[in-house]
Coordinates of C-alpha atoms and ligand atoms in Angstrom, one line a residue:
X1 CA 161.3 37.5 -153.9
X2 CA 159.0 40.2 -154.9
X3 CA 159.2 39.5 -158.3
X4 CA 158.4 35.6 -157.4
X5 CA 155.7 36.8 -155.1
X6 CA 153.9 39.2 -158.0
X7 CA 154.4 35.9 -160.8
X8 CA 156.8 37.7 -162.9
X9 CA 158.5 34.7 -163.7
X10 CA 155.5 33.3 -165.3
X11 CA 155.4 36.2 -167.7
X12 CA 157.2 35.6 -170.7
X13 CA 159.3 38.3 -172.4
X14 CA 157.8 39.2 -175.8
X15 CA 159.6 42.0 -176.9
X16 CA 162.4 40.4 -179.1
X17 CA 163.0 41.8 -182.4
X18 CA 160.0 40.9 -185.2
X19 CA 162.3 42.0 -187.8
X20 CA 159.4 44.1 -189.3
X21 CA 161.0 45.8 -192.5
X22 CA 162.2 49.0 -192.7
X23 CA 160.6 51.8 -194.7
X24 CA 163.2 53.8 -196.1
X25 CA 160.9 54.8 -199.2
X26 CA 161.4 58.4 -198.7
X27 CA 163.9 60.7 -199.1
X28 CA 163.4 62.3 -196.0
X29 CA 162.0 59.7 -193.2
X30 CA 163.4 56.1 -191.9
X31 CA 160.6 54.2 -190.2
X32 CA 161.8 51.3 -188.4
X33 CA 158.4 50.2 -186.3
X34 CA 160.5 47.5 -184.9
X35 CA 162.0 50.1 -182.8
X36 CA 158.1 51.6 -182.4
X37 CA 157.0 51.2 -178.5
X38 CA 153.2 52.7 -179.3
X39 CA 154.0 56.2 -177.2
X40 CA 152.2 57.7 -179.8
X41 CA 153.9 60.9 -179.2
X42 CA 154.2 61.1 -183.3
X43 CA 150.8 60.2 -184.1
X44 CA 149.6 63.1 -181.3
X45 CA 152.3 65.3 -183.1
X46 CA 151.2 64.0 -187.2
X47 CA 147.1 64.6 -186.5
X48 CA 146.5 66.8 -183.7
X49 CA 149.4 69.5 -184.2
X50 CA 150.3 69.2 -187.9
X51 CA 147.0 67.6 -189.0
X52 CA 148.3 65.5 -191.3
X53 CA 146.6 62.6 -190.5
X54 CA 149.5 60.0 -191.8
X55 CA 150.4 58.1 -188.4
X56 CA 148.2 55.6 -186.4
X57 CA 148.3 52.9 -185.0
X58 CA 148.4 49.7 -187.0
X59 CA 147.6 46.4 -185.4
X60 CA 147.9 43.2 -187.4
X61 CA 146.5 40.4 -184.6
X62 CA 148.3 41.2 -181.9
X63 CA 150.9 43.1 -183.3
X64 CA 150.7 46.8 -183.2
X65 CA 153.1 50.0 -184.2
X66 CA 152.5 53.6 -185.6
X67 CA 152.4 54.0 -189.6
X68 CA 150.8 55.1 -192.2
X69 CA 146.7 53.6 -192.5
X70 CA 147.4 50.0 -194.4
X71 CA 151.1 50.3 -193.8
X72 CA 151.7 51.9 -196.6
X73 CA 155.4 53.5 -197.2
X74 CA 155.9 56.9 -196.3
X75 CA 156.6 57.8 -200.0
X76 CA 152.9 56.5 -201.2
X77 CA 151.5 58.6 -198.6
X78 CA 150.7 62.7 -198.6
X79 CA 153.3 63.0 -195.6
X80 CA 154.7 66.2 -195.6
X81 CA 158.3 65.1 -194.2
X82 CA 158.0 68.5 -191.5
X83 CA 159.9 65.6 -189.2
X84 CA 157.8 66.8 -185.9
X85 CA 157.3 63.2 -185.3
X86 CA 161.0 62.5 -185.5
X87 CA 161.4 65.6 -183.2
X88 CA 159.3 63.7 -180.4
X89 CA 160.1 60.3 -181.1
X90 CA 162.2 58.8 -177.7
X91 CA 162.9 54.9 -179.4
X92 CA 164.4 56.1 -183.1
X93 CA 161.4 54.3 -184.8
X94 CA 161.3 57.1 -186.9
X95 CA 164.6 59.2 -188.1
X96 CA 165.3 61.2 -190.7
X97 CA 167.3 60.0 -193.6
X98 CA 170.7 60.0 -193.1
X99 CA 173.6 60.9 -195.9
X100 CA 176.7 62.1 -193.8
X101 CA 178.6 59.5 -194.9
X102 CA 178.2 60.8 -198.3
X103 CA 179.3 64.1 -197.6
X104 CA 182.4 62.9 -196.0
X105 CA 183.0 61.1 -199.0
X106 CA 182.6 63.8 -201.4
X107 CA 184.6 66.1 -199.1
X108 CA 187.7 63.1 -199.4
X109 CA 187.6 63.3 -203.2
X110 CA 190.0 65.9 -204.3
X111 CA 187.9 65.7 -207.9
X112 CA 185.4 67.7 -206.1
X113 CA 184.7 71.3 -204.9
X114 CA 182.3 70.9 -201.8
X115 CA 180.6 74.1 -200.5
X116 CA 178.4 74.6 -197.6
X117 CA 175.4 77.5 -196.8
X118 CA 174.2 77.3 -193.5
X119 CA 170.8 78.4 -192.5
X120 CA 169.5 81.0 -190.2
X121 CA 167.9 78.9 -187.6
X122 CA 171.0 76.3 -187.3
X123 CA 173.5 79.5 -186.0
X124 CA 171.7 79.8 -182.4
X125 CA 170.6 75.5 -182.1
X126 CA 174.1 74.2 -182.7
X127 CA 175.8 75.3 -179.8
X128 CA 173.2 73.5 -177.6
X129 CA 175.0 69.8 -178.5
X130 CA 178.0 71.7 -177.4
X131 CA 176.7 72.8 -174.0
X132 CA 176.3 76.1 -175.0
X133 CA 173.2 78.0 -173.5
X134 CA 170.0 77.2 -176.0
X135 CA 170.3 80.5 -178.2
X136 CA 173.9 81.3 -178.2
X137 CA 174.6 82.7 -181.7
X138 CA 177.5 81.0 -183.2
X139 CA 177.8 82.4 -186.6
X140 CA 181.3 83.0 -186.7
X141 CA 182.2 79.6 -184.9
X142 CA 180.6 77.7 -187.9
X143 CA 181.9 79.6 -190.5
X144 CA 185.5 78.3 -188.2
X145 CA 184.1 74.5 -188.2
X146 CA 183.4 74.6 -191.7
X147 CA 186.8 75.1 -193.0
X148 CA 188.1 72.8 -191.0
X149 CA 185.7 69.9 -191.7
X150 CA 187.3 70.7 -195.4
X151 CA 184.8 72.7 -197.1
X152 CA 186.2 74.5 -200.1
X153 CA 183.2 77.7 -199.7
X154 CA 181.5 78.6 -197.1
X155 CA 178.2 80.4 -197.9
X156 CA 175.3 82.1 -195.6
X157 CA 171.8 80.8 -196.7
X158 CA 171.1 84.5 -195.2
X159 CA 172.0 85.8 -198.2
X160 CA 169.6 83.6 -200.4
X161 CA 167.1 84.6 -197.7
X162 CA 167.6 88.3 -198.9
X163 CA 167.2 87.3 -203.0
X164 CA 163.7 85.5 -201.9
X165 CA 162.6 88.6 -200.2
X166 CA 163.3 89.9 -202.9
X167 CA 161.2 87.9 -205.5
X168 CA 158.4 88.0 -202.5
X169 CA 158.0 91.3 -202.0
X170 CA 158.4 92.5 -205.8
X171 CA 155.5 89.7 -206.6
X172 CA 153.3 91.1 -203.4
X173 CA 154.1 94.7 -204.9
X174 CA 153.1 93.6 -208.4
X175 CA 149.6 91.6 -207.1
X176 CA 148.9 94.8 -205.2
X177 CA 149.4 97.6 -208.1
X178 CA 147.3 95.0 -210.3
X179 CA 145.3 93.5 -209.2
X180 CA 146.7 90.2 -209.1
X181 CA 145.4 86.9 -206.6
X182 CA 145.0 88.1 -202.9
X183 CA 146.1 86.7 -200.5
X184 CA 149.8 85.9 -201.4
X185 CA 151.0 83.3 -199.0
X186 CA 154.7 82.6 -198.7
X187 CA 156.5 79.5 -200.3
X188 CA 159.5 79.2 -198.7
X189 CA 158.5 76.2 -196.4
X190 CA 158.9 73.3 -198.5
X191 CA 156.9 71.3 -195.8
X192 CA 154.3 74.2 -195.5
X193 CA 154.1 73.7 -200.0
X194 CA 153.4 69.9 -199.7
X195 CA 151.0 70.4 -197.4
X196 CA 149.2 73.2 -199.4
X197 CA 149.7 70.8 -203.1
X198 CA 147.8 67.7 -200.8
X199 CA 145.4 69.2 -198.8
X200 CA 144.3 73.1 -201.1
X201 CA 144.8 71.7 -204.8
X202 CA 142.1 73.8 -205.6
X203 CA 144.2 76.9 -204.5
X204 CA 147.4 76.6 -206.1
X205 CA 147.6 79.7 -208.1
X206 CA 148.0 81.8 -204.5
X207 CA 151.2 81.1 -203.3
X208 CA 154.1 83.6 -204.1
X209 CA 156.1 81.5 -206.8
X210 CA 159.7 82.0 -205.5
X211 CA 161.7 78.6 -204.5
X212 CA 163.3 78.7 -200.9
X213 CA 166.1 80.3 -199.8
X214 CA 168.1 76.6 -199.4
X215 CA 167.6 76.2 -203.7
X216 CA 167.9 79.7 -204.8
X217 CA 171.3 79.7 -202.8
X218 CA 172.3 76.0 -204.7
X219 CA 171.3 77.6 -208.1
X220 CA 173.4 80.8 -207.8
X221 CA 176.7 78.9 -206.4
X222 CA 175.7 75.8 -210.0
X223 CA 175.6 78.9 -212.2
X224 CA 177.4 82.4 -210.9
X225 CA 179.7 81.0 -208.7
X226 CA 180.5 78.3 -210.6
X227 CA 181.0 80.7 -213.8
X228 CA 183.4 82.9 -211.7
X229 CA 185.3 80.2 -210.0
X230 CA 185.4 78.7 -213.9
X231 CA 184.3 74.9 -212.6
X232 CA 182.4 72.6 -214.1
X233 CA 178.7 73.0 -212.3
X234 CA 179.2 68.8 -212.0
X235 CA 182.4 68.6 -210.1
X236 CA 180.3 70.8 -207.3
X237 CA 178.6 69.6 -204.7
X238 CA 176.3 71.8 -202.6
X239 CA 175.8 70.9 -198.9
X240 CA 172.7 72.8 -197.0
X241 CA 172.8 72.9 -193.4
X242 CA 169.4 73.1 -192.2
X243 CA 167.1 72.7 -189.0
X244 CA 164.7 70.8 -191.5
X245 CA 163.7 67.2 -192.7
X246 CA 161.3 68.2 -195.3
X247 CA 164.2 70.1 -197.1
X248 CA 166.0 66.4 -197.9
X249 CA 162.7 65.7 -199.9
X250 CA 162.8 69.3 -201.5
X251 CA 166.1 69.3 -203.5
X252 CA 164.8 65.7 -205.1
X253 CA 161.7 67.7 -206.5
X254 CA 162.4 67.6 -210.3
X255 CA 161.2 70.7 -211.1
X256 CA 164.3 72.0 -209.0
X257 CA 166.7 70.4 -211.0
X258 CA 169.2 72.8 -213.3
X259 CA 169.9 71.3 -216.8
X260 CA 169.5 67.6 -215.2
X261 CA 171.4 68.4 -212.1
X262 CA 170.6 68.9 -208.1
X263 CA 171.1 72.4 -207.3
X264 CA 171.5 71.4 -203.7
X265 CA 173.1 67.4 -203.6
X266 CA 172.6 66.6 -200.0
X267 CA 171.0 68.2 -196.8
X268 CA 172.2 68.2 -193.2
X269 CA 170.3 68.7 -190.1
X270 CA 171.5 70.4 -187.2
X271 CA 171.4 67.6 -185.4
X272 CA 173.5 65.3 -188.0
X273 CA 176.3 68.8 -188.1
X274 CA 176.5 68.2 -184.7
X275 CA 177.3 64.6 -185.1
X276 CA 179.8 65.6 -187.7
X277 CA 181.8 67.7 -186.1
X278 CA 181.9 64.9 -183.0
X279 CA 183.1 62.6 -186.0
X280 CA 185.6 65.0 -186.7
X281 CA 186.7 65.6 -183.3
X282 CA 186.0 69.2 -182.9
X283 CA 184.8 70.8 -179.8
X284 CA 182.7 73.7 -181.5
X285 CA 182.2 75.8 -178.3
X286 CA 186.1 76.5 -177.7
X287 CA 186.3 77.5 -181.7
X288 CA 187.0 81.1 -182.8
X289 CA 185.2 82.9 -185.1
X290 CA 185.8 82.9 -188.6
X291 CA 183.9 84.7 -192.0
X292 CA 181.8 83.6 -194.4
X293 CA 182.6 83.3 -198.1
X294 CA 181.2 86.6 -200.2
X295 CA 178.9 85.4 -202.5
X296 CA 177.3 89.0 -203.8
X297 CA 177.6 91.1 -200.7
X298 CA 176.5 91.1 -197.0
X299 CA 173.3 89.5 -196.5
X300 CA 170.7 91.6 -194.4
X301 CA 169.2 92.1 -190.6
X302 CA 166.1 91.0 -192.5
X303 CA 167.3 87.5 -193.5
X304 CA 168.3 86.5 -190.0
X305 CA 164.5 86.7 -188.6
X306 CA 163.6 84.0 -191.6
X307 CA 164.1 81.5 -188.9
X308 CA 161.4 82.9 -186.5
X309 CA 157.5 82.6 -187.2
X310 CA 156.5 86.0 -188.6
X311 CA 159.8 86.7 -190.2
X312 CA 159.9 86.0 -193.7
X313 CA 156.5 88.5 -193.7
X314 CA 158.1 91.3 -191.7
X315 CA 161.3 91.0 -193.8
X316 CA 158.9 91.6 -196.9
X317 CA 156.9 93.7 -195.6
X318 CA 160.2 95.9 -194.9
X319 CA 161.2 96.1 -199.2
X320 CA 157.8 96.1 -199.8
X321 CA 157.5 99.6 -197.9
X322 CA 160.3 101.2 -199.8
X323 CA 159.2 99.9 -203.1
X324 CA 155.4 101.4 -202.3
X325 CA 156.6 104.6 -200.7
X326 CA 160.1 105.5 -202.6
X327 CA 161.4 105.6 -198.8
X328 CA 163.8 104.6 -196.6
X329 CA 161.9 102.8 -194.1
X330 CA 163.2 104.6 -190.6
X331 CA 162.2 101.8 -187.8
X332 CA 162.6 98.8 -189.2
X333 CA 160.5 96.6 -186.9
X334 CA 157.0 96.1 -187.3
X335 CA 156.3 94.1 -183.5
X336 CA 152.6 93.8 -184.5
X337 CA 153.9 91.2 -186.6
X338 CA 155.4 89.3 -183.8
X339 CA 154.6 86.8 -181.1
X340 CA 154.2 82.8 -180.7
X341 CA 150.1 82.7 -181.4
X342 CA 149.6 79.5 -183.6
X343 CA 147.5 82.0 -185.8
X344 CA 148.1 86.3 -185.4
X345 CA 146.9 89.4 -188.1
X346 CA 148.1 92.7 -187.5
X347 CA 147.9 95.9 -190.1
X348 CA 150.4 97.2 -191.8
X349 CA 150.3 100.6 -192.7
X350 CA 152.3 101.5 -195.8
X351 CA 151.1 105.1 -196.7
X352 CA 147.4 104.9 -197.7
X353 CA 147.8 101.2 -198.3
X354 CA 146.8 99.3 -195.1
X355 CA 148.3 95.4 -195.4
X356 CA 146.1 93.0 -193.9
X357 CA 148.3 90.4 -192.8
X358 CA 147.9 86.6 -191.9
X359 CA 150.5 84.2 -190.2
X360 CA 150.5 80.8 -188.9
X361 CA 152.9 78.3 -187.6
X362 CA 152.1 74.5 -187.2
X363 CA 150.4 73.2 -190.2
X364 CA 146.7 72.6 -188.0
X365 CA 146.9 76.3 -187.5
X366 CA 147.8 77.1 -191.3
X367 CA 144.9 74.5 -192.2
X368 CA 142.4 76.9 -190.0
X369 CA 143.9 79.8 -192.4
X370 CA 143.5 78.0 -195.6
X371 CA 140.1 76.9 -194.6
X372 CA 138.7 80.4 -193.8
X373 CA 140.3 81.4 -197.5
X374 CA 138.4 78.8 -198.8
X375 CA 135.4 79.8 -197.2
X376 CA 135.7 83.8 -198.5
X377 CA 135.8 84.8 -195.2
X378 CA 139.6 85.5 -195.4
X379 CA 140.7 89.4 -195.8
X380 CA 144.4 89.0 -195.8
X381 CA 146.8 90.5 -198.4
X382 CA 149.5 88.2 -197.6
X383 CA 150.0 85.5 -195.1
X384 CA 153.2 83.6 -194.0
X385 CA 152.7 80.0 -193.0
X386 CA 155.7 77.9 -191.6
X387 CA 154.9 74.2 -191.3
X388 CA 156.9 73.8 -187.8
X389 CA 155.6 75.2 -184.4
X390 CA 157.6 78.3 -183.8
X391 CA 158.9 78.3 -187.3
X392 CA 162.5 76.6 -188.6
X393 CA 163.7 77.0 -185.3
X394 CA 161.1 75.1 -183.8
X395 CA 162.2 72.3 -187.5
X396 CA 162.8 68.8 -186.8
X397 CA 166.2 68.6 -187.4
X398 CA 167.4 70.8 -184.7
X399 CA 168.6 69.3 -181.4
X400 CA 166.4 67.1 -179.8
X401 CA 163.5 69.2 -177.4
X402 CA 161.7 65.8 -176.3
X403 CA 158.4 67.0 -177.0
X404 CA 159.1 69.8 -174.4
X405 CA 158.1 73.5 -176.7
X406 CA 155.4 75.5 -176.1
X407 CA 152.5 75.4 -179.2
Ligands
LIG1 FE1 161.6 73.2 -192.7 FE2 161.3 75.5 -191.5 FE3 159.3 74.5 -192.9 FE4 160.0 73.4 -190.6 S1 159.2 75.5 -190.8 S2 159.5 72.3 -192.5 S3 162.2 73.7 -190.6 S4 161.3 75.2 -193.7

């Protein structure tokens, strides 16, 4: 009656499917604006947090949804692939790409030798689709769901964390004894690098030149690993699990390629492990622990803070002190380096050198950085930048937040 009484029945239903096509251009993003009910939570997300500037409305007549200005596809555009929009979208209009189904295949194919590295962020995220509190470290659990999804190695990205810190820090070292370009800024964001190649093309010979910790990790198990185990670098497929989108579009960079083959073959969010393992029928927060494969050694203290903003610069700034000094650094923690600012500087003293250091999360907050570089005004000896708010575990492939995160 009240619907009669308000002329509801009068109103015709227009929402029906306008079979718009999907954009599956990219590597790393679906867009499917049929699903798109103009929330705008991604467009807030792409231009006012990230800065990016890649999603607004587009209204043909009376037909409107969120993409890229003349509805271009996503892989035409300078899109970063950081996945914050996918992180805040409620309708699925925009997902990340999705290649499971081709993991599961390779894992069936007894021609195959499928390892898996895990990154730092994904260990205290994954226990949240399990009903385990948010921040529950599970290391040893996935090590334990690994195996038993059928994974023939089981690596910690933790320890590829540690060989980057390594290249870091020795390059900081080397820029600082001489003379080399000041400010180094980290590269192991490979949202945070396609953000800096688009947007600071002018300032490319500044970042530190190391790959990230996902492709050093794929090129030591396609080489080392591979030499040791005596297989053929083609019958192995490397599986990253990772709290990021933008690393799907990272291992199809060519320059990343080894002698014409991926060093990392497909990438799986935490989100899509946690599907996977519902697949497979295993209830992750009853598992027991288990151990990780031994690649080179244990990995460090210093490679399980890459996942927080401020990490990756504390865990250089930590080698970096013993290389300057010829010390063992006593209290490893350098707090002044920590905190949830979008953009924070503390000093570092090392000696009689005092590090001026930069970090931002969020790419608007890195852009304010860049900007202020650009500008001369900038004093910093190095400077981390992480393209998601809070850093990777803040990425937009871990469990869904709804929007809800402090930035
Ligand atoms: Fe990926 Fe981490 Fe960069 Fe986010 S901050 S884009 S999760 S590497």
């Amino acid at each position: 009656a009240l619907a009669q009484k308000l002329a509801i029945h009068e109103i015709t239903y227009t929402g029906e499917k306008k079979d718009r096509p999907i954009d599956k251009s990219s590597f790393a993003l679906v867009k499917d604006p049929d699903k798109c009910v103009m929330c705008r939570r991604c467009e807030t997300m792409c231009n006012e947090v990230q800065t990016c500037g890649i999603l607004s409305a587009v209204s043909r007549g009376f037909d409107s949804f969120v993409g890229p200005a003349f509805n271009l596809d996503m892989v035409d555009t300078s899109c970063t692939f950081c996945g914050q929009c996918v992180a805040v979208c409620p309708t699925g209009a925009l997902s990340a790409v999705n290649t499971t189904h081709k993991v599961w295949t390779d894992l069936q194919n007894p021609k195959k030798h499928v390892v898996v590295q895990v990154a730092p962020a994904v260990r205290v995220a994954i226990g949240e689709m399990f009903g385990m509190e948010p921040g529950t470290i599970s290391t040893g659990q996935l090590a334990t769901a690994f195996r038993r999804m059928g994974f023939d190695g089981v690596f910690d990205t933790d320890w590829a964390a540690d060989l980057t810190i390594i290249e870091e820090a020795s390059e900081l070292v080397h820029r600082i004894e001489h003379g080399g370009k000041l400010p180094i800024l980290t590269s192991c964001c490979p949202a945070w690098v396609r953000f800096f190649e688009y947007q600071f093309p002018d300032m490319l010979d500044i970042p530190s030149t190391c790959k990230s910790p996902q492709m050093m990790m794929g090129s030591v198990i396609k080489s080392y690993y591979a030499e040791k185990m005596g297989i053929d670098p083609k019958d192995i497929v490397v599986v990253s699990v990772m709290p990021c989108i933008a690393k799907k579009a990272e291992i199809q960079r060519e320059e990343l390629f080894m002698d014409g083959l991926h060093e990392v073959d497909w990438v799986v969010t935490t989100r899509e492990l946690g599907y996977m393992l519902r697949e497979a029928g295993i209830d992750f927060s009853t598992l027991p622990d288990g151990e990780f494969d031994n690649l080179l050694g244990e990995s460090t203290g210093a490679s399980v803070i890459f996942g927080a903003t401020g990490g990756v610069i504390e865990a250089a700034v930590r080698t970096a002190y013993d290389w300057l000094t010829g010390e063992d650094l006593q209290d490893v923690d350098f707090k002044q380096l920590r905190g949830l600012e979008g953009v924070r500087s503390a000093k570092v003293k090392i000696k009689d050198i005092e590090l001026n250091i930069g970090i931002a999360h969020g790419l608007g907050n890195a852009r304010k950085l860049l900007e202020s570089i650009r500008r001369g005004e900038c004093e910093f000896q190095a400077i981390e930048i992480m393209a998601c708010p809070g850093g990777c575990i803040g990425g937009g492939g871990q469990p869904f937040h709804h929007g809800d995160m402090e930035i």
